[in-house]
PDB file of C-alpha atoms in Angstrom:
ATOM      1  CA  UNK M   5       4.058  29.539   7.008  1.00  0.00           C
ATOM      2  CA  UNK M   6       7.279  28.042   5.718  1.00  0.00           C
ATOM      3  CA  UNK M   7       7.660  27.267   2.053  1.00  0.00           C
ATOM      4  CA  UNK M   8       7.909  23.619   1.025  1.00  0.00           C
ATOM      5  CA  UNK M   9       9.592  21.928  -1.894  1.00  0.00           C
ATOM      6  CA  UNK M  10       8.747  18.417  -3.149  1.00  0.00           C
ATOM      7  CA  UNK M  11      11.445  15.732  -3.179  1.00  0.00           C
ATOM      8  CA  UNK M  12      11.893  13.648  -6.357  1.00  0.00           C
ATOM      9  CA  UNK M  13       9.510  10.726  -6.818  1.00  0.00           C
ATOM     10  CA  UNK M  14      10.513   7.270  -5.711  1.00  0.00           C
ATOM     11  CA  UNK M  15      11.320   4.899  -8.609  1.00  0.00           C
ATOM     12  CA  UNK M  16      10.112   1.314  -9.060  1.00  0.00           C
ATOM     13  CA  UNK M  17      13.121  -0.548  -7.648  1.00  0.00           C
ATOM     14  CA  UNK M  18      13.610   1.939  -4.822  1.00  0.00           C
ATOM     15  CA  UNK M  19       9.929   1.610  -3.838  1.00  0.00           C
ATOM     16  CA  UNK M  20      10.143  -2.192  -3.805  1.00  0.00           C
ATOM     17  CA  UNK M  21      13.313  -2.087  -1.682  1.00  0.00           C
ATOM     18  CA  UNK M  22      11.745   0.418   0.711  1.00  0.00           C
ATOM     19  CA  UNK M  23       8.544  -1.608   0.990  1.00  0.00           C
ATOM     20  CA  UNK M  24      10.317  -4.895   1.616  1.00  0.00           C
ATOM     21  CA  UNK M  25      12.719  -3.263   4.047  1.00  0.00           C
ATOM     22  CA  UNK M  26       9.877  -1.856   6.127  1.00  0.00           C
ATOM     23  CA  UNK M  27       7.414  -4.775   6.208  1.00  0.00           C
ATOM     24  CA  UNK M  28       6.933  -4.386   9.953  1.00  0.00           C
ATOM     25  CA  UNK M  29       6.964  -0.571  10.108  1.00  0.00           C
ATOM     26  CA  UNK M  30       3.450   0.545  11.022  1.00  0.00           C
ATOM     27  CA  UNK M  31       4.401   3.897  12.561  1.00  0.00           C
ATOM     28  CA  UNK M  32       5.851   6.088   9.798  1.00  0.00           C
ATOM     29  CA  UNK M  33       4.631   7.432   6.452  1.00  0.00           C
ATOM     30  CA  UNK M  34       4.902   6.367   2.791  1.00  0.00           C
ATOM     31  CA  UNK M  35       4.326   8.607  -0.173  1.00  0.00           C
ATOM     32  CA  UNK M  36       2.107   7.747  -3.128  1.00  0.00           C
ATOM     33  CA  UNK M  37       4.887   6.743  -5.510  1.00  0.00           C
ATOM     34  CA  UNK M  38       6.310   4.252  -2.995  1.00  0.00           C
ATOM     35  CA  UNK M  39       2.862   2.771  -2.356  1.00  0.00           C
ATOM     36  CA  UNK M  40       1.727   2.412  -5.970  1.00  0.00           C
ATOM     37  CA  UNK M  41       5.058   1.052  -7.295  1.00  0.00           C
ATOM     38  CA  UNK M  42       5.178  -1.457  -4.440  1.00  0.00           C
ATOM     39  CA  UNK M  43       1.565  -2.527  -5.089  1.00  0.00           C
ATOM     40  CA  UNK M  44       2.303  -2.996  -8.800  1.00  0.00           C
ATOM     41  CA  UNK M  45       5.261  -5.240  -7.992  1.00  0.00           C
ATOM     42  CA  UNK M  46       3.206  -7.128  -5.417  1.00  0.00           C
ATOM     43  CA  UNK M  47       0.301  -7.779  -7.802  1.00  0.00           C
ATOM     44  CA  UNK M  48       2.653  -9.042 -10.520  1.00  0.00           C
ATOM     45  CA  UNK M  49       4.374 -11.390  -8.066  1.00  0.00           C
ATOM     46  CA  UNK M  50       0.977 -12.429  -6.657  1.00  0.00           C
ATOM     47  CA  UNK M  51      -0.273 -13.495 -10.091  1.00  0.00           C
ATOM     48  CA  UNK M  52       2.894 -15.474 -10.833  1.00  0.00           C
ATOM     49  CA  UNK M  53       2.820 -17.191  -7.433  1.00  0.00           C
ATOM     50  CA  UNK M  54      -0.900 -17.985  -7.761  1.00  0.00           C
ATOM     51  CA  UNK M  55      -0.302 -19.519 -11.193  1.00  0.00           C
ATOM     52  CA  UNK M  56       2.501 -21.717  -9.847  1.00  0.00           C
ATOM     53  CA  UNK M  57       0.492 -22.671  -6.755  1.00  0.00           C
ATOM     54  CA  UNK M  58      -2.490 -23.666  -8.898  1.00  0.00           C
ATOM     55  CA  UNK M  59      -0.230 -26.067 -10.783  1.00  0.00           C
ATOM     56  CA  UNK M  60       1.321 -27.791  -7.770  1.00  0.00           C
ATOM     57  CA  UNK M  61      -1.208 -27.542  -4.904  1.00  0.00           C
ATOM     58  CA  UNK M  62      -4.871 -28.438  -4.423  1.00  0.00           C
ATOM     59  CA  UNK M  63      -7.346 -25.543  -4.470  1.00  0.00           C
ATOM     60  CA  UNK M  64      -7.765 -24.928  -0.718  1.00  0.00           C
ATOM     61  CA  UNK M  65      -4.036 -24.827   0.229  1.00  0.00           C
ATOM     62  CA  UNK M  66      -3.325 -22.629  -2.804  1.00  0.00           C
ATOM     63  CA  UNK M  67      -6.051 -20.197  -1.707  1.00  0.00           C
ATOM     64  CA  UNK M  68      -4.718 -20.124   1.862  1.00  0.00           C
ATOM     65  CA  UNK M  69      -1.177 -19.319   0.679  1.00  0.00           C
ATOM     66  CA  UNK M  70      -2.560 -16.680  -1.680  1.00  0.00           C
ATOM     67  CA  UNK M  71      -4.523 -15.135   1.180  1.00  0.00           C
ATOM     68  CA  UNK M  72      -1.453 -15.092   3.427  1.00  0.00           C
ATOM     69  CA  UNK M  73       0.499 -13.219   0.747  1.00  0.00           C
ATOM     70  CA  UNK M  74      -1.875 -10.270   1.203  1.00  0.00           C
ATOM     71  CA  UNK M  75      -0.194  -9.521   4.537  1.00  0.00           C
ATOM     72  CA  UNK M  76       2.866  -8.286   2.611  1.00  0.00           C
ATOM     73  CA  UNK M  77       1.367  -4.930   1.489  1.00  0.00           C
ATOM     74  CA  UNK M  78      -0.385  -4.381   4.825  1.00  0.00           C
ATOM     75  CA  UNK M  79       2.366  -2.192   6.329  1.00  0.00           C
ATOM     76  CA  UNK M  80       2.866  -0.024   3.231  1.00  0.00           C
ATOM     77  CA  UNK M  81      -0.904   0.581   3.065  1.00  0.00           C
ATOM     78  CA  UNK M  82      -0.993   1.615   6.726  1.00  0.00           C
ATOM     79  CA  UNK M  83       1.958   3.966   6.141  1.00  0.00           C
ATOM     80  CA  UNK M  84       0.191   5.411   3.086  1.00  0.00           C
ATOM     81  CA  UNK M  85      -2.852   6.191   5.223  1.00  0.00           C
ATOM     82  CA  UNK M  86      -0.573   7.738   7.851  1.00  0.00           C
ATOM     83  CA  UNK M  87       0.786  10.074   5.166  1.00  0.00           C
ATOM     84  CA  UNK M  88      -2.743  11.376   4.590  1.00  0.00           C
ATOM     85  CA  UNK M  89      -3.261  11.821   8.332  1.00  0.00           C
ATOM     86  CA  UNK M  90      -5.492   8.760   8.819  1.00  0.00           C
ATOM     87  CA  UNK M  91      -5.061   5.714  11.014  1.00  0.00           C
ATOM     88  CA  UNK M  92      -4.396   2.184   9.821  1.00  0.00           C
ATOM     89  CA  UNK M  93      -7.749   0.999  11.146  1.00  0.00           C
ATOM     90  CA  UNK M  94      -9.245   1.667   7.733  1.00  0.00           C
ATOM     91  CA  UNK M  95      -7.183  -1.223   6.354  1.00  0.00           C
ATOM     92  CA  UNK M  96      -8.341  -3.494   9.167  1.00  0.00           C
ATOM     93  CA  UNK M  97     -11.972  -2.471   8.573  1.00  0.00           C
ATOM     94  CA  UNK M  98     -11.690  -3.279   4.872  1.00  0.00           C
ATOM     95  CA  UNK M  99     -10.052  -6.644   5.596  1.00  0.00           C
ATOM     96  CA  UNK M 100     -12.719  -7.569   8.159  1.00  0.00           C
ATOM     97  CA  UNK M 101     -15.455  -6.730   5.648  1.00  0.00           C
ATOM     98  CA  UNK M 102     -13.705  -8.804   2.983  1.00  0.00           C
ATOM     99  CA  UNK M 103     -13.242 -11.725   5.386  1.00  0.00           C
ATOM    100  CA  UNK M 104     -16.905 -11.633   6.473  1.00  0.00           C
ATOM    101  CA  UNK M 105     -18.051 -11.642   2.841  1.00  0.00           C
ATOM    102  CA  UNK M 106     -15.681 -14.498   1.930  1.00  0.00           C
ATOM    103  CA  UNK M 107     -16.589 -16.619   4.950  1.00  0.00           C
ATOM    104  CA  UNK M 108     -20.304 -16.238   4.271  1.00  0.00           C
ATOM    105  CA  UNK M 109     -19.774 -17.023   0.574  1.00  0.00           C
ATOM    106  CA  UNK M 110     -17.929 -20.246   1.445  1.00  0.00           C
ATOM    107  CA  UNK M 111     -20.099 -21.398   4.362  1.00  0.00           C
ATOM    108  CA  UNK M 112     -23.418 -20.690   2.647  1.00  0.00           C
ATOM    109  CA  UNK M 113     -22.614 -23.375   0.079  1.00  0.00           C
ATOM    110  CA  UNK M 114     -22.839 -20.879  -2.748  1.00  0.00           C
ATOM    111  CA  UNK M 115     -19.189 -21.341  -3.710  1.00  0.00           C
ATOM    112  CA  UNK M 116     -19.658 -25.110  -4.015  1.00  0.00           C
ATOM    113  CA  UNK M 117     -22.791 -24.635  -6.129  1.00  0.00           C
ATOM    114  CA  UNK M 118     -21.019 -22.260  -8.514  1.00  0.00           C
ATOM    115  CA  UNK M 119     -17.951 -24.507  -8.851  1.00  0.00           C
ATOM    116  CA  UNK M 120     -19.838 -27.758  -9.450  1.00  0.00           C
ATOM    117  CA  UNK M 121     -19.779 -29.437 -12.850  1.00  0.00           C
ATOM    118  CA  UNK M 122     -23.523 -29.102 -13.380  1.00  0.00           C
ATOM    119  CA  UNK M 123     -23.922 -25.682 -11.810  1.00  0.00           C
ATOM    120  CA  UNK M 124     -27.423 -24.367 -11.387  1.00  0.00           C
ATOM    121  CA  UNK M 125     -27.735 -21.019 -13.217  1.00  0.00           C
ATOM    122  CA  UNK M 126     -29.988 -19.675 -10.485  1.00  0.00           C
ATOM    123  CA  UNK M 127     -27.132 -20.102  -7.982  1.00  0.00           C
ATOM    124  CA  UNK M 128     -25.424 -17.073  -9.470  1.00  0.00           C
ATOM    125  CA  UNK M 129     -28.564 -15.034  -8.863  1.00  0.00           C
ATOM    126  CA  UNK M 130     -28.447 -15.933  -5.167  1.00  0.00           C
ATOM    127  CA  UNK M 131     -25.377 -13.704  -4.872  1.00  0.00           C
ATOM    128  CA  UNK M 132     -27.598 -10.736  -5.683  1.00  0.00           C
ATOM    129  CA  UNK M 133     -30.861 -11.805  -4.053  1.00  0.00           C
ATOM    130  CA  UNK M 134     -29.506 -13.043  -0.710  1.00  0.00           C
ATOM    131  CA  UNK M 135     -29.833 -10.038   1.649  1.00  0.00           C
ATOM    132  CA  UNK M 136     -26.885 -11.075   3.858  1.00  0.00           C
ATOM    133  CA  UNK M 137     -24.626 -11.571   0.825  1.00  0.00           C
ATOM    134  CA  UNK M 138     -25.770  -8.244  -0.637  1.00  0.00           C
ATOM    135  CA  UNK M 139     -25.218  -6.371   2.626  1.00  0.00           C
ATOM    136  CA  UNK M 140     -21.762  -7.841   3.191  1.00  0.00           C
ATOM    137  CA  UNK M 141     -20.831  -7.149  -0.412  1.00  0.00           C
ATOM    138  CA  UNK M 142     -21.992  -3.523  -0.126  1.00  0.00           C
ATOM    139  CA  UNK M 143     -19.992  -3.004   3.093  1.00  0.00           C
ATOM    140  CA  UNK M 144     -16.876  -4.558   1.555  1.00  0.00           C
ATOM    141  CA  UNK M 145     -17.139  -2.497  -1.642  1.00  0.00           C
ATOM    142  CA  UNK M 146     -17.713   0.722   0.333  1.00  0.00           C
ATOM    143  CA  UNK M 147     -14.708   0.168   2.603  1.00  0.00           C
ATOM    144  CA  UNK M 148     -12.503  -0.851  -0.337  1.00  0.00           C
ATOM    145  CA  UNK M 149     -13.536   2.264  -2.284  1.00  0.00           C
ATOM    146  CA  UNK M 150     -12.884   4.524   0.717  1.00  0.00           C
ATOM    147  CA  UNK M 151      -9.470   2.916   1.191  1.00  0.00           C
ATOM    148  CA  UNK M 152      -8.648   3.399  -2.494  1.00  0.00           C
ATOM    149  CA  UNK M 153      -9.626   7.074  -2.349  1.00  0.00           C
ATOM    150  CA  UNK M 154      -7.502   7.625   0.773  1.00  0.00           C
ATOM    151  CA  UNK M 155      -4.496   5.994  -0.922  1.00  0.00           C
ATOM    152  CA  UNK M 156      -4.882   8.214  -4.009  1.00  0.00           C
ATOM    153  CA  UNK M 157      -4.965  11.465  -2.017  1.00  0.00           C
ATOM    154  CA  UNK M 158      -1.770  13.475  -1.610  1.00  0.00           C
ATOM    155  CA  UNK M 159      -0.054  13.286   1.745  1.00  0.00           C
ATOM    156  CA  UNK M 160      -0.079  16.094   4.276  1.00  0.00           C
ATOM    157  CA  UNK M 161       2.944  18.351   3.691  1.00  0.00           C
ATOM    158  CA  UNK M 162       3.357  19.173   7.356  1.00  0.00           C
ATOM    159  CA  UNK M 163       4.653  16.880  10.080  1.00  0.00           C
ATOM    160  CA  UNK M 164       1.831  14.880  11.650  1.00  0.00           C
ATOM    161  CA  UNK M 165       1.581  12.363  14.510  1.00  0.00           C
ATOM    162  CA  UNK M 166       3.242   9.724  12.282  1.00  0.00           C
ATOM    163  CA  UNK M 167       6.345  11.752  11.466  1.00  0.00           C
ATOM    164  CA  UNK M 168       7.740  14.102   8.846  1.00  0.00           C
ATOM    165  CA  UNK M 169       6.418  14.172   5.311  1.00  0.00           C
ATOM    166  CA  UNK M 170       8.304  11.779   3.026  1.00  0.00           C
ATOM    167  CA  UNK M 171       7.491  13.999   0.044  1.00  0.00           C
ATOM    168  CA  UNK M 172       8.033  17.565   1.191  1.00  0.00           C
ATOM    169  CA  UNK M 173      10.882  19.361   2.866  1.00  0.00           C
ATOM    170  CA  UNK M 174      11.129  22.998   3.811  1.00  0.00           C
ATOM    171  CA  UNK M 175      12.923  25.440   1.549  1.00  0.00           C
ATOM    172  CA  UNK M 176      15.008  26.489   4.566  1.00  0.00           C
ATOM    173  CA  UNK M 177      16.088  22.862   5.125  1.00  0.00           C
ATOM    174  CA  UNK M 178      17.015  22.543   1.430  1.00  0.00           C
ATOM    175  CA  UNK M 179      19.102  25.743   1.688  1.00  0.00           C
ATOM    176  CA  UNK M 180      20.909  24.362   4.774  1.00  0.00           C
ATOM    177  CA  UNK M 181      21.671  21.072   2.972  1.00  0.00           C
ATOM    178  CA  UNK M 182      23.111  22.889  -0.044  1.00  0.00           C
ATOM    179  CA  UNK M 183      25.199  25.164   2.208  1.00  0.00           C
ATOM    180  CA  UNK M 184      26.585  22.165   4.105  1.00  0.00           C
ATOM    181  CA  UNK M 185      27.496  20.418   0.843  1.00  0.00           C
ATOM    182  CA  UNK M 186      29.269  23.480  -0.506  1.00  0.00           C
ATOM    183  CA  UNK M 187      31.244  23.830   2.762  1.00  0.00           C
ATOM    184  CA  UNK M 188      32.321  20.178   2.511  1.00  0.00           C
ATOM    185  CA  UNK M 189      33.572  20.570  -1.059  1.00  0.00           C
ATOM    186  CA  UNK M 190      35.268  23.933  -0.429  1.00  0.00           C
ATOM    187  CA  UNK M 191      38.230  22.554   1.631  1.00  0.00           C
ATOM    188  CA  UNK M 192      38.799  19.914  -1.061  1.00  0.00           C
ATOM    189  CA  UNK M 193      39.032  22.597  -3.714  1.00  0.00           C
ATOM    190  CA  UNK M 194      41.516  24.570  -1.582  1.00  0.00           C
ATOM    191  CA  UNK M 195      43.697  21.442  -1.111  1.00  0.00           C
ATOM    192  CA  UNK M 196      43.710  20.839  -4.867  1.00  0.00           C
ATOM    193  CA  UNK M 197      44.760  24.451  -5.485  1.00  0.00           C
ATOM    194  CA  UNK M 198      47.653  24.087  -3.013  1.00  0.00           C
ATOM    195  CA  UNK M 199      48.987  21.014  -4.819  1.00  0.00           C
TER     196      UNK M 199
END
């Protein structure tokens, strides 16, 4: 088996640039540092945008725009799963579970009850006693936890069906790169000596 060496971690700005530059790339791989730095930047921007939207838009349009913003980290999450050797369907499964929970929460009237001026305290208990709400919540939490665990795991060092590892390179490849660099600088040194 060939020996592998880890590349340096991706920094904050580089991760944001990489993430924004590959918003429609669902076929390659992203390493952990790229994913987590990009998610940190996204969450900060999400909070700022939500605050501004709450000031200038009514509740429903602000929530719709906020929901649409969650499509931005979709590709980097899929690429992160690809790095661990898993398909992007886990993200879709988690989103479907979240959507089902949210739709039921809104259409059951529970959201309106909880947001009313004279809210009934027993309405909050319905979230825990309603079997459909409890089941949907359990499915959503399970899929979100599984997705989180997959994103925390280290990527596969070997090439998989989604491409080469963004973190590891072979020691042989590193040796070839260093040899090529030294050959490029050697003629320059000889020219300087001749002058």
